[in-house]
mmCIF file of C-alpha atoms in Angstrom:
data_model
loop_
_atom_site.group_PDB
_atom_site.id
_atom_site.type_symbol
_atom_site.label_atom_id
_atom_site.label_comp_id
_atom_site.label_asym_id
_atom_site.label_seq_id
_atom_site.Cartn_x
_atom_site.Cartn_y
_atom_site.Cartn_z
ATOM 1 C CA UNK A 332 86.743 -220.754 1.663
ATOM 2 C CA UNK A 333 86.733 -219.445 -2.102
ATOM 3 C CA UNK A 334 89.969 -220.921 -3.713
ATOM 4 C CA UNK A 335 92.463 -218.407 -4.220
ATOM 5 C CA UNK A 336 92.153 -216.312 -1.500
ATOM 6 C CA UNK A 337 93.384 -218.126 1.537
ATOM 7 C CA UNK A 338 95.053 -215.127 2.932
ATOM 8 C CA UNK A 339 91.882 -213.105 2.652
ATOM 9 C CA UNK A 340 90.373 -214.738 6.138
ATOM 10 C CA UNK A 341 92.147 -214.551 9.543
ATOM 11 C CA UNK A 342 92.257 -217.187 12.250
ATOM 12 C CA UNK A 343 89.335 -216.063 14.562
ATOM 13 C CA UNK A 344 90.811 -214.844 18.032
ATOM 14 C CA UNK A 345 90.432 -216.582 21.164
ATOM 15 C CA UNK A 346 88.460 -213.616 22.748
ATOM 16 C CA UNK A 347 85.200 -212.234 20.400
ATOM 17 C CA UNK A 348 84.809 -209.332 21.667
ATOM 18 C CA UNK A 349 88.646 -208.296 20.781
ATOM 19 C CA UNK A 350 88.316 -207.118 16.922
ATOM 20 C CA UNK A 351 90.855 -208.287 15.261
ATOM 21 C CA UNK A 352 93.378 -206.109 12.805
ATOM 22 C CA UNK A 353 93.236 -207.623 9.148
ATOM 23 C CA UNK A 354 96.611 -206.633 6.624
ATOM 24 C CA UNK A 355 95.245 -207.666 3.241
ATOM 25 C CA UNK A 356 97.752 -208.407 0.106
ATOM 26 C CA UNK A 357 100.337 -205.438 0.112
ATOM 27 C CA UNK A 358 98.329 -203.071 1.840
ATOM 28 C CA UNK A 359 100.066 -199.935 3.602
ATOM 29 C CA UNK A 360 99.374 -199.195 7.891
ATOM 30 C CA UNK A 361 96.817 -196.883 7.979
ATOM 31 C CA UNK A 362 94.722 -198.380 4.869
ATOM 32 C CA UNK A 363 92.017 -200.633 4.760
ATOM 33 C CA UNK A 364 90.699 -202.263 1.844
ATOM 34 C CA UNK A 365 87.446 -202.757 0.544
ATOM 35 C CA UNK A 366 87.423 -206.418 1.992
ATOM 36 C CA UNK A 367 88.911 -205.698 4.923
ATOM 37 C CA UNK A 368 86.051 -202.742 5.226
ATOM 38 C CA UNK A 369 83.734 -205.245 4.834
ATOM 39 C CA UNK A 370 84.754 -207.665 7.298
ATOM 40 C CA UNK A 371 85.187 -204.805 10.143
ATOM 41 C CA UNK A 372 81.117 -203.856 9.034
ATOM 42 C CA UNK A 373 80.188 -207.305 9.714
ATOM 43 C CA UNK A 374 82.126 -208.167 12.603
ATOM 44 C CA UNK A 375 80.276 -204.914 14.386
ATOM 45 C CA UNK A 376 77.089 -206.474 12.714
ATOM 46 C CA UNK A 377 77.942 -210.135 14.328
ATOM 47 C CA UNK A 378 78.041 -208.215 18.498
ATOM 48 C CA UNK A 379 74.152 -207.696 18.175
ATOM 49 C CA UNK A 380 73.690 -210.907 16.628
ATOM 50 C CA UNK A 381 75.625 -212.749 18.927
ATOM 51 C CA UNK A 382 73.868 -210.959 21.869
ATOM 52 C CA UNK A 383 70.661 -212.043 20.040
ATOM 53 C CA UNK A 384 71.840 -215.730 19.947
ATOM 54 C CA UNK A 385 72.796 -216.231 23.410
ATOM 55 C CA UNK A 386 69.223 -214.672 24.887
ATOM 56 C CA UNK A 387 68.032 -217.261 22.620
ATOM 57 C CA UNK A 388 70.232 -220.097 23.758
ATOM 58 C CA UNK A 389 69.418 -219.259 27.356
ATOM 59 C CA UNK A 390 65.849 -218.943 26.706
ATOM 60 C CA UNK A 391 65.472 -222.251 24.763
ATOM 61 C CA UNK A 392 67.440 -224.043 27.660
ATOM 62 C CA UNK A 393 65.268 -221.987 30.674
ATOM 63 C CA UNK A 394 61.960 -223.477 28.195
ATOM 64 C CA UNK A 395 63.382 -226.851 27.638
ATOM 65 C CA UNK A 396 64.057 -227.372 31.316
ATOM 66 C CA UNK A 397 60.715 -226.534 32.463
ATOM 67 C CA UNK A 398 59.140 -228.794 29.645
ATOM 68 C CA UNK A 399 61.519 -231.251 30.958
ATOM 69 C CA UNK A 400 60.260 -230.885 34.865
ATOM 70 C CA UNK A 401 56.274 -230.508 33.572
ATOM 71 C CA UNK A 402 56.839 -233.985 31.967
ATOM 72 C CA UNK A 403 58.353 -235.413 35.341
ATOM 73 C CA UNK A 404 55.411 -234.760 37.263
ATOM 74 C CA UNK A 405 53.398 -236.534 34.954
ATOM 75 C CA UNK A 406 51.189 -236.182 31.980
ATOM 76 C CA UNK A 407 51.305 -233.418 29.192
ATOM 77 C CA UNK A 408 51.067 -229.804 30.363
ATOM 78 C CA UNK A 409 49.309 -227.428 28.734
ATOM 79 C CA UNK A 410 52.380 -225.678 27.484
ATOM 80 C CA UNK A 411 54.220 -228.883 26.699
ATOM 81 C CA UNK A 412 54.687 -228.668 22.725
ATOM 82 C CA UNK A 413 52.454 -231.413 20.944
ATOM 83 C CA UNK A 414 54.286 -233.609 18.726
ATOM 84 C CA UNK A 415 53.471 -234.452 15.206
ATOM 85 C CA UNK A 416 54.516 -236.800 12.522
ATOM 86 C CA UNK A 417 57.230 -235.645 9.699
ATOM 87 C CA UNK A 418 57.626 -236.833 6.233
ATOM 88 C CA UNK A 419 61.303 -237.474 7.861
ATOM 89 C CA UNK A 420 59.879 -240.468 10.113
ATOM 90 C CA UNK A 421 60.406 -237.280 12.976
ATOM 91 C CA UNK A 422 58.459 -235.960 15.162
ATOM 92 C CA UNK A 423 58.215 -231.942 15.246
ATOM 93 C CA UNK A 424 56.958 -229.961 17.604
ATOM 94 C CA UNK A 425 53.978 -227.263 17.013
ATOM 95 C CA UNK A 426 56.770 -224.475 17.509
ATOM 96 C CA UNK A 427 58.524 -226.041 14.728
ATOM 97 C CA UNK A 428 55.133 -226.429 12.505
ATOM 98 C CA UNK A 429 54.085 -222.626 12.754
ATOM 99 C CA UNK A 430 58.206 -222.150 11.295
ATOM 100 C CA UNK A 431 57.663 -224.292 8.897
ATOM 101 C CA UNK A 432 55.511 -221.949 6.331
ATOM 102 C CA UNK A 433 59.043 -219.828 6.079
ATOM 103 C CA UNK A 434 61.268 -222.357 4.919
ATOM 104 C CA UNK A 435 59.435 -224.553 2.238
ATOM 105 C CA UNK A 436 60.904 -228.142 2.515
ATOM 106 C CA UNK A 437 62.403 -228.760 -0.593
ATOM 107 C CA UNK A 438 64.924 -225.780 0.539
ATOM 108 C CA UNK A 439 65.555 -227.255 3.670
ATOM 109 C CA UNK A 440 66.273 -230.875 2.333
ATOM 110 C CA UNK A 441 68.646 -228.933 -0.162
ATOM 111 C CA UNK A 442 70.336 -226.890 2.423
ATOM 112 C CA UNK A 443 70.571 -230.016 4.885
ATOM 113 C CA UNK A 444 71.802 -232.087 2.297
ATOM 114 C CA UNK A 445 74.669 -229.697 1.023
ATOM 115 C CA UNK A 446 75.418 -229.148 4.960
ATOM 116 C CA UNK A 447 75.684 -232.862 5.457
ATOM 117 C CA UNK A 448 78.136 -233.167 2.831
ATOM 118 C CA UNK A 449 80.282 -229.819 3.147
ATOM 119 C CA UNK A 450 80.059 -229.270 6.763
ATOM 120 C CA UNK A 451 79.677 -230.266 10.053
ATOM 121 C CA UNK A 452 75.958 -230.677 11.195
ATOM 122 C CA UNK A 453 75.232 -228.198 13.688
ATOM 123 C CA UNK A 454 72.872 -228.778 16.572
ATOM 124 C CA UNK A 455 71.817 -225.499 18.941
ATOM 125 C CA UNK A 456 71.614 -227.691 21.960
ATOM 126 C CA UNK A 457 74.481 -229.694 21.730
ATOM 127 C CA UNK A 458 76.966 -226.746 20.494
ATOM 128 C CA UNK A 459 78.584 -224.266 23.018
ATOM 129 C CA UNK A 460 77.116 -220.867 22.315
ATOM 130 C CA UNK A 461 81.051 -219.849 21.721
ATOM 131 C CA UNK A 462 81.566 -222.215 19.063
ATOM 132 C CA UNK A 463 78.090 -221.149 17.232
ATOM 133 C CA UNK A 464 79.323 -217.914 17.241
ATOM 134 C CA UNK A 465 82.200 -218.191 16.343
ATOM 135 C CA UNK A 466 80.887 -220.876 13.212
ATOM 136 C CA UNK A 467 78.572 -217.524 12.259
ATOM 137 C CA UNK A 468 81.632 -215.254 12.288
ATOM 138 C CA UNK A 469 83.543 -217.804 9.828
ATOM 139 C CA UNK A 470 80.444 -218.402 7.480
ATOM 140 C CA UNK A 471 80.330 -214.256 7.780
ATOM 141 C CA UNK A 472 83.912 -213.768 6.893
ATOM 142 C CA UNK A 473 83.672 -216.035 4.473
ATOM 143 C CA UNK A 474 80.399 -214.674 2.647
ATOM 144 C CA UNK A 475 82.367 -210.949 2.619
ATOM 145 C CA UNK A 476 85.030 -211.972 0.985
ATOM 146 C CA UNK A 477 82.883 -213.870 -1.738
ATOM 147 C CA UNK A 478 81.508 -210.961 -2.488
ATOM 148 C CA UNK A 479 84.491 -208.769 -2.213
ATOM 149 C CA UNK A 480 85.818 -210.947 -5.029
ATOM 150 C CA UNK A 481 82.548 -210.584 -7.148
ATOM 151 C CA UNK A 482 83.057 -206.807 -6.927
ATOM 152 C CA UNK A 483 86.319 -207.369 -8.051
ATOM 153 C CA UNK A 484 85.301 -209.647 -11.100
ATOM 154 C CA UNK A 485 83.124 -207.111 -11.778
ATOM 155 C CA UNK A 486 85.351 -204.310 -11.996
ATOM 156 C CA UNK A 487 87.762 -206.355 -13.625
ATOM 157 C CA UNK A 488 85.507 -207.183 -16.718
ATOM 158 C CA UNK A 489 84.416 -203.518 -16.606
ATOM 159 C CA UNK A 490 87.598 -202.730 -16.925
ATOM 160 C CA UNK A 491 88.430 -205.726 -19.489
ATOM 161 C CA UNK A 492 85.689 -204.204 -21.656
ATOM 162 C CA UNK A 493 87.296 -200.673 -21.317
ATOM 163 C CA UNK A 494 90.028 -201.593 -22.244
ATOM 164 C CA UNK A 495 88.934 -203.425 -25.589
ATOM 165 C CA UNK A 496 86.393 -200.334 -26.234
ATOM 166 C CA UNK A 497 90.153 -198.259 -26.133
ATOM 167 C CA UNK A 498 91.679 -200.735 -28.531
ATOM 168 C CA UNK A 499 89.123 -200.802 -31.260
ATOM 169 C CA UNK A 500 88.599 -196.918 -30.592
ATOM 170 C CA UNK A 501 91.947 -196.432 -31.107
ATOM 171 C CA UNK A 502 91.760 -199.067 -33.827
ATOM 172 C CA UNK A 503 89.454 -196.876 -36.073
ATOM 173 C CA UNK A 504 90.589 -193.524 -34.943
ATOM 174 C CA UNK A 505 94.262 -195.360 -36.619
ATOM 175 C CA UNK A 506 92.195 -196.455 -39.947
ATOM 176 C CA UNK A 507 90.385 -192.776 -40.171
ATOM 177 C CA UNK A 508 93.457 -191.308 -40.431
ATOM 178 C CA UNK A 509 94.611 -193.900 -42.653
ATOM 179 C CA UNK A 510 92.069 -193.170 -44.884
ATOM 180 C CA UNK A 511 92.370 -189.413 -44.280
ATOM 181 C CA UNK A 512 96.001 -189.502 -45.616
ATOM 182 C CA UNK A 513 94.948 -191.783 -48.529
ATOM 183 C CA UNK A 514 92.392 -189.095 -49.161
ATOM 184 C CA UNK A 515 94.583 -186.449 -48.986
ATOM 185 C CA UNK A 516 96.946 -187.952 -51.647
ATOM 186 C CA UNK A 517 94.676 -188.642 -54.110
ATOM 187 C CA UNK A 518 93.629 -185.422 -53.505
ATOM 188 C CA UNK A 519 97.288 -183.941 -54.222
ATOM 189 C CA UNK A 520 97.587 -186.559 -57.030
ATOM 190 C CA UNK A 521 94.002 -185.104 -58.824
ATOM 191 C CA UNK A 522 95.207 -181.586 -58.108
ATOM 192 C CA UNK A 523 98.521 -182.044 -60.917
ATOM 193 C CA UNK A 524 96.814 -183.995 -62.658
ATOM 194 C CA UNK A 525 94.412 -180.821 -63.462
ATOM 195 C CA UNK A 526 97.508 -178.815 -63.592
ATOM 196 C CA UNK A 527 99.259 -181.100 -65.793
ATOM 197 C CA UNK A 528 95.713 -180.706 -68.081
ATOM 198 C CA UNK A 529 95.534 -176.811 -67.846
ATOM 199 C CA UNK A 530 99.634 -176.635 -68.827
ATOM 200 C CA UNK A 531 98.793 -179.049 -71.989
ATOM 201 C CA UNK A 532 95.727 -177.180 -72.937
ATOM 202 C CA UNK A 533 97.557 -173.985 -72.453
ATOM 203 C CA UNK A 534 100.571 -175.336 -74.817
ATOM 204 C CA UNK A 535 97.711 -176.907 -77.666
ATOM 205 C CA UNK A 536 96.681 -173.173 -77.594
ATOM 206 C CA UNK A 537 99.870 -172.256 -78.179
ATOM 207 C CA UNK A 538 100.484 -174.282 -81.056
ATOM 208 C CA UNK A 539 97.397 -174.243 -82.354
ATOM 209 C CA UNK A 540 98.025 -170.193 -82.753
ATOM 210 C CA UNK A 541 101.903 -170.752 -84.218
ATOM 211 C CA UNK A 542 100.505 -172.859 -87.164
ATOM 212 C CA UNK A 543 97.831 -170.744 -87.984
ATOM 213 C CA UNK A 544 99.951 -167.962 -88.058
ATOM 214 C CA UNK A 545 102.907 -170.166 -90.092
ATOM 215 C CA UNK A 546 99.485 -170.752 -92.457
ATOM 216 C CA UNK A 547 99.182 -167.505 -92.848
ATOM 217 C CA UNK A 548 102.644 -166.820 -94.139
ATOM 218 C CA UNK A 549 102.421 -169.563 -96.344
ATOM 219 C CA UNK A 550 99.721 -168.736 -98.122
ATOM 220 C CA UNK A 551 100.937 -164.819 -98.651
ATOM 221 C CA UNK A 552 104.303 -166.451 -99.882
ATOM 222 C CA UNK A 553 102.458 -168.700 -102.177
ATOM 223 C CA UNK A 554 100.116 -165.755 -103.547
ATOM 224 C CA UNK A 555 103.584 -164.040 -103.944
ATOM 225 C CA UNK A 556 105.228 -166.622 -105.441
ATOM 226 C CA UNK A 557 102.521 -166.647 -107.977
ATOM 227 C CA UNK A 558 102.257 -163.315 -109.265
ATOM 228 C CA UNK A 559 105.850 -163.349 -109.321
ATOM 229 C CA UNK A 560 105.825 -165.994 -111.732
ATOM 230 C CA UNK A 561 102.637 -164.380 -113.599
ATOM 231 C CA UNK A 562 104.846 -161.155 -114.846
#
């Protein structure tokens, strides 16, 4: 069970071939989650599978009792599965030899080892089909809601990164027009400043004009002044 999510899994029902109604968190009638969509897909995958597992229960027991009256009768028959050493100090069969290319055995010592520590060890023959199945349907349950919570990780740190991409956009959108207004000051400031310059210039001019025009009239009162003073 992922931590954190106890409520996520239901007790599995007496009767497997009732489906069961899942309510998860706050959820309205009439709505189904995402997790509880993917439990309800793999509960109608788990009715083939458990149909599969039974044949093969009833099979293996229908083989296993004819081995067991060929051997009775005396000798080795020729279908009676030949045993062979295993690096275990076991003996496996030739069934279990020609499955043995699938499953490499440093896998298998892994996966028995973690089974042997987490879980109950589970033995086909000595299990009641029921309980296997019902085992499956937990391990099932379980693996859908670990990854309905990935998906949710996920699309919480998408949305975590959204949400920052937002913050600095907005960020520098807030410092553009920072530096817009700033711009648009100095701007203003520049713009009297050359006004200030033209209305200066403009009054030098002017001034520049009045004494050269008081010049003027001093030097005709002076030339006056002069012949005045010559008669």
């Amino acid at each position: 069970m992922p931590p954190g999510v106890p409520w996520l899994c239901p007790p599995v029902p007496p009767d497997p071939l009732v489906p069961p109604r899942f309510l998860i968190g706050r959820e309205k009638p009439g709505e189904q989650s995402e997790v509880a969509q993917l439990i309800q897909q793999t509960l109608e995958q788990e009715r083939w599978q458990r149909e599969m597992m039974e044949q093969r229960y009833s099979q293996y027991t229908e083989d296993d009792e004819e081995v067991t009256g060929h051997t009775g009768l005396g000798g080795h028959g020729r279908d009676t599965p030949r045993c062979q050493p295993c690096p275990t100090g076991e003996y496996a069969t030739d069934e279990e030899e020609e499955m043995s290319p699938m499953f490499p055995s440093g896998e298998m010592a892994i996966e028995v080892f973690e089974l042997a520590e987490n879980e109950d060890t589970l033995s086909p023959v000595e299990m009641d089909p029921e309980k296997l199945v019902h085992k499956f349907k937990e391990l099932q349950i379980k693996h859908a809601v670990t990854e309905a919570e990935i998906q949710q990780l996920k699309r919480k740190s998408l949305e975590q990164e959204k949400a920052r991409w937002r913050a600095e956009k907005a960020q520098l959108e807030q410092s553009v027009e920072e530096n817009k207004e700033r711009m648009e000051k100095l701007e203003g400031y520049w713009m009297e400043a050359q006004n200030l310059c033209q209305a200066v210039d403009e009054h030098l001019k002017e001034t520049q004009a009045q004494y050269q025009t008081l010049e003027r009239k001093y030097s005709k009162a002076k030339r006056l002044i002069k012949e005045y003073q010559q008669k």
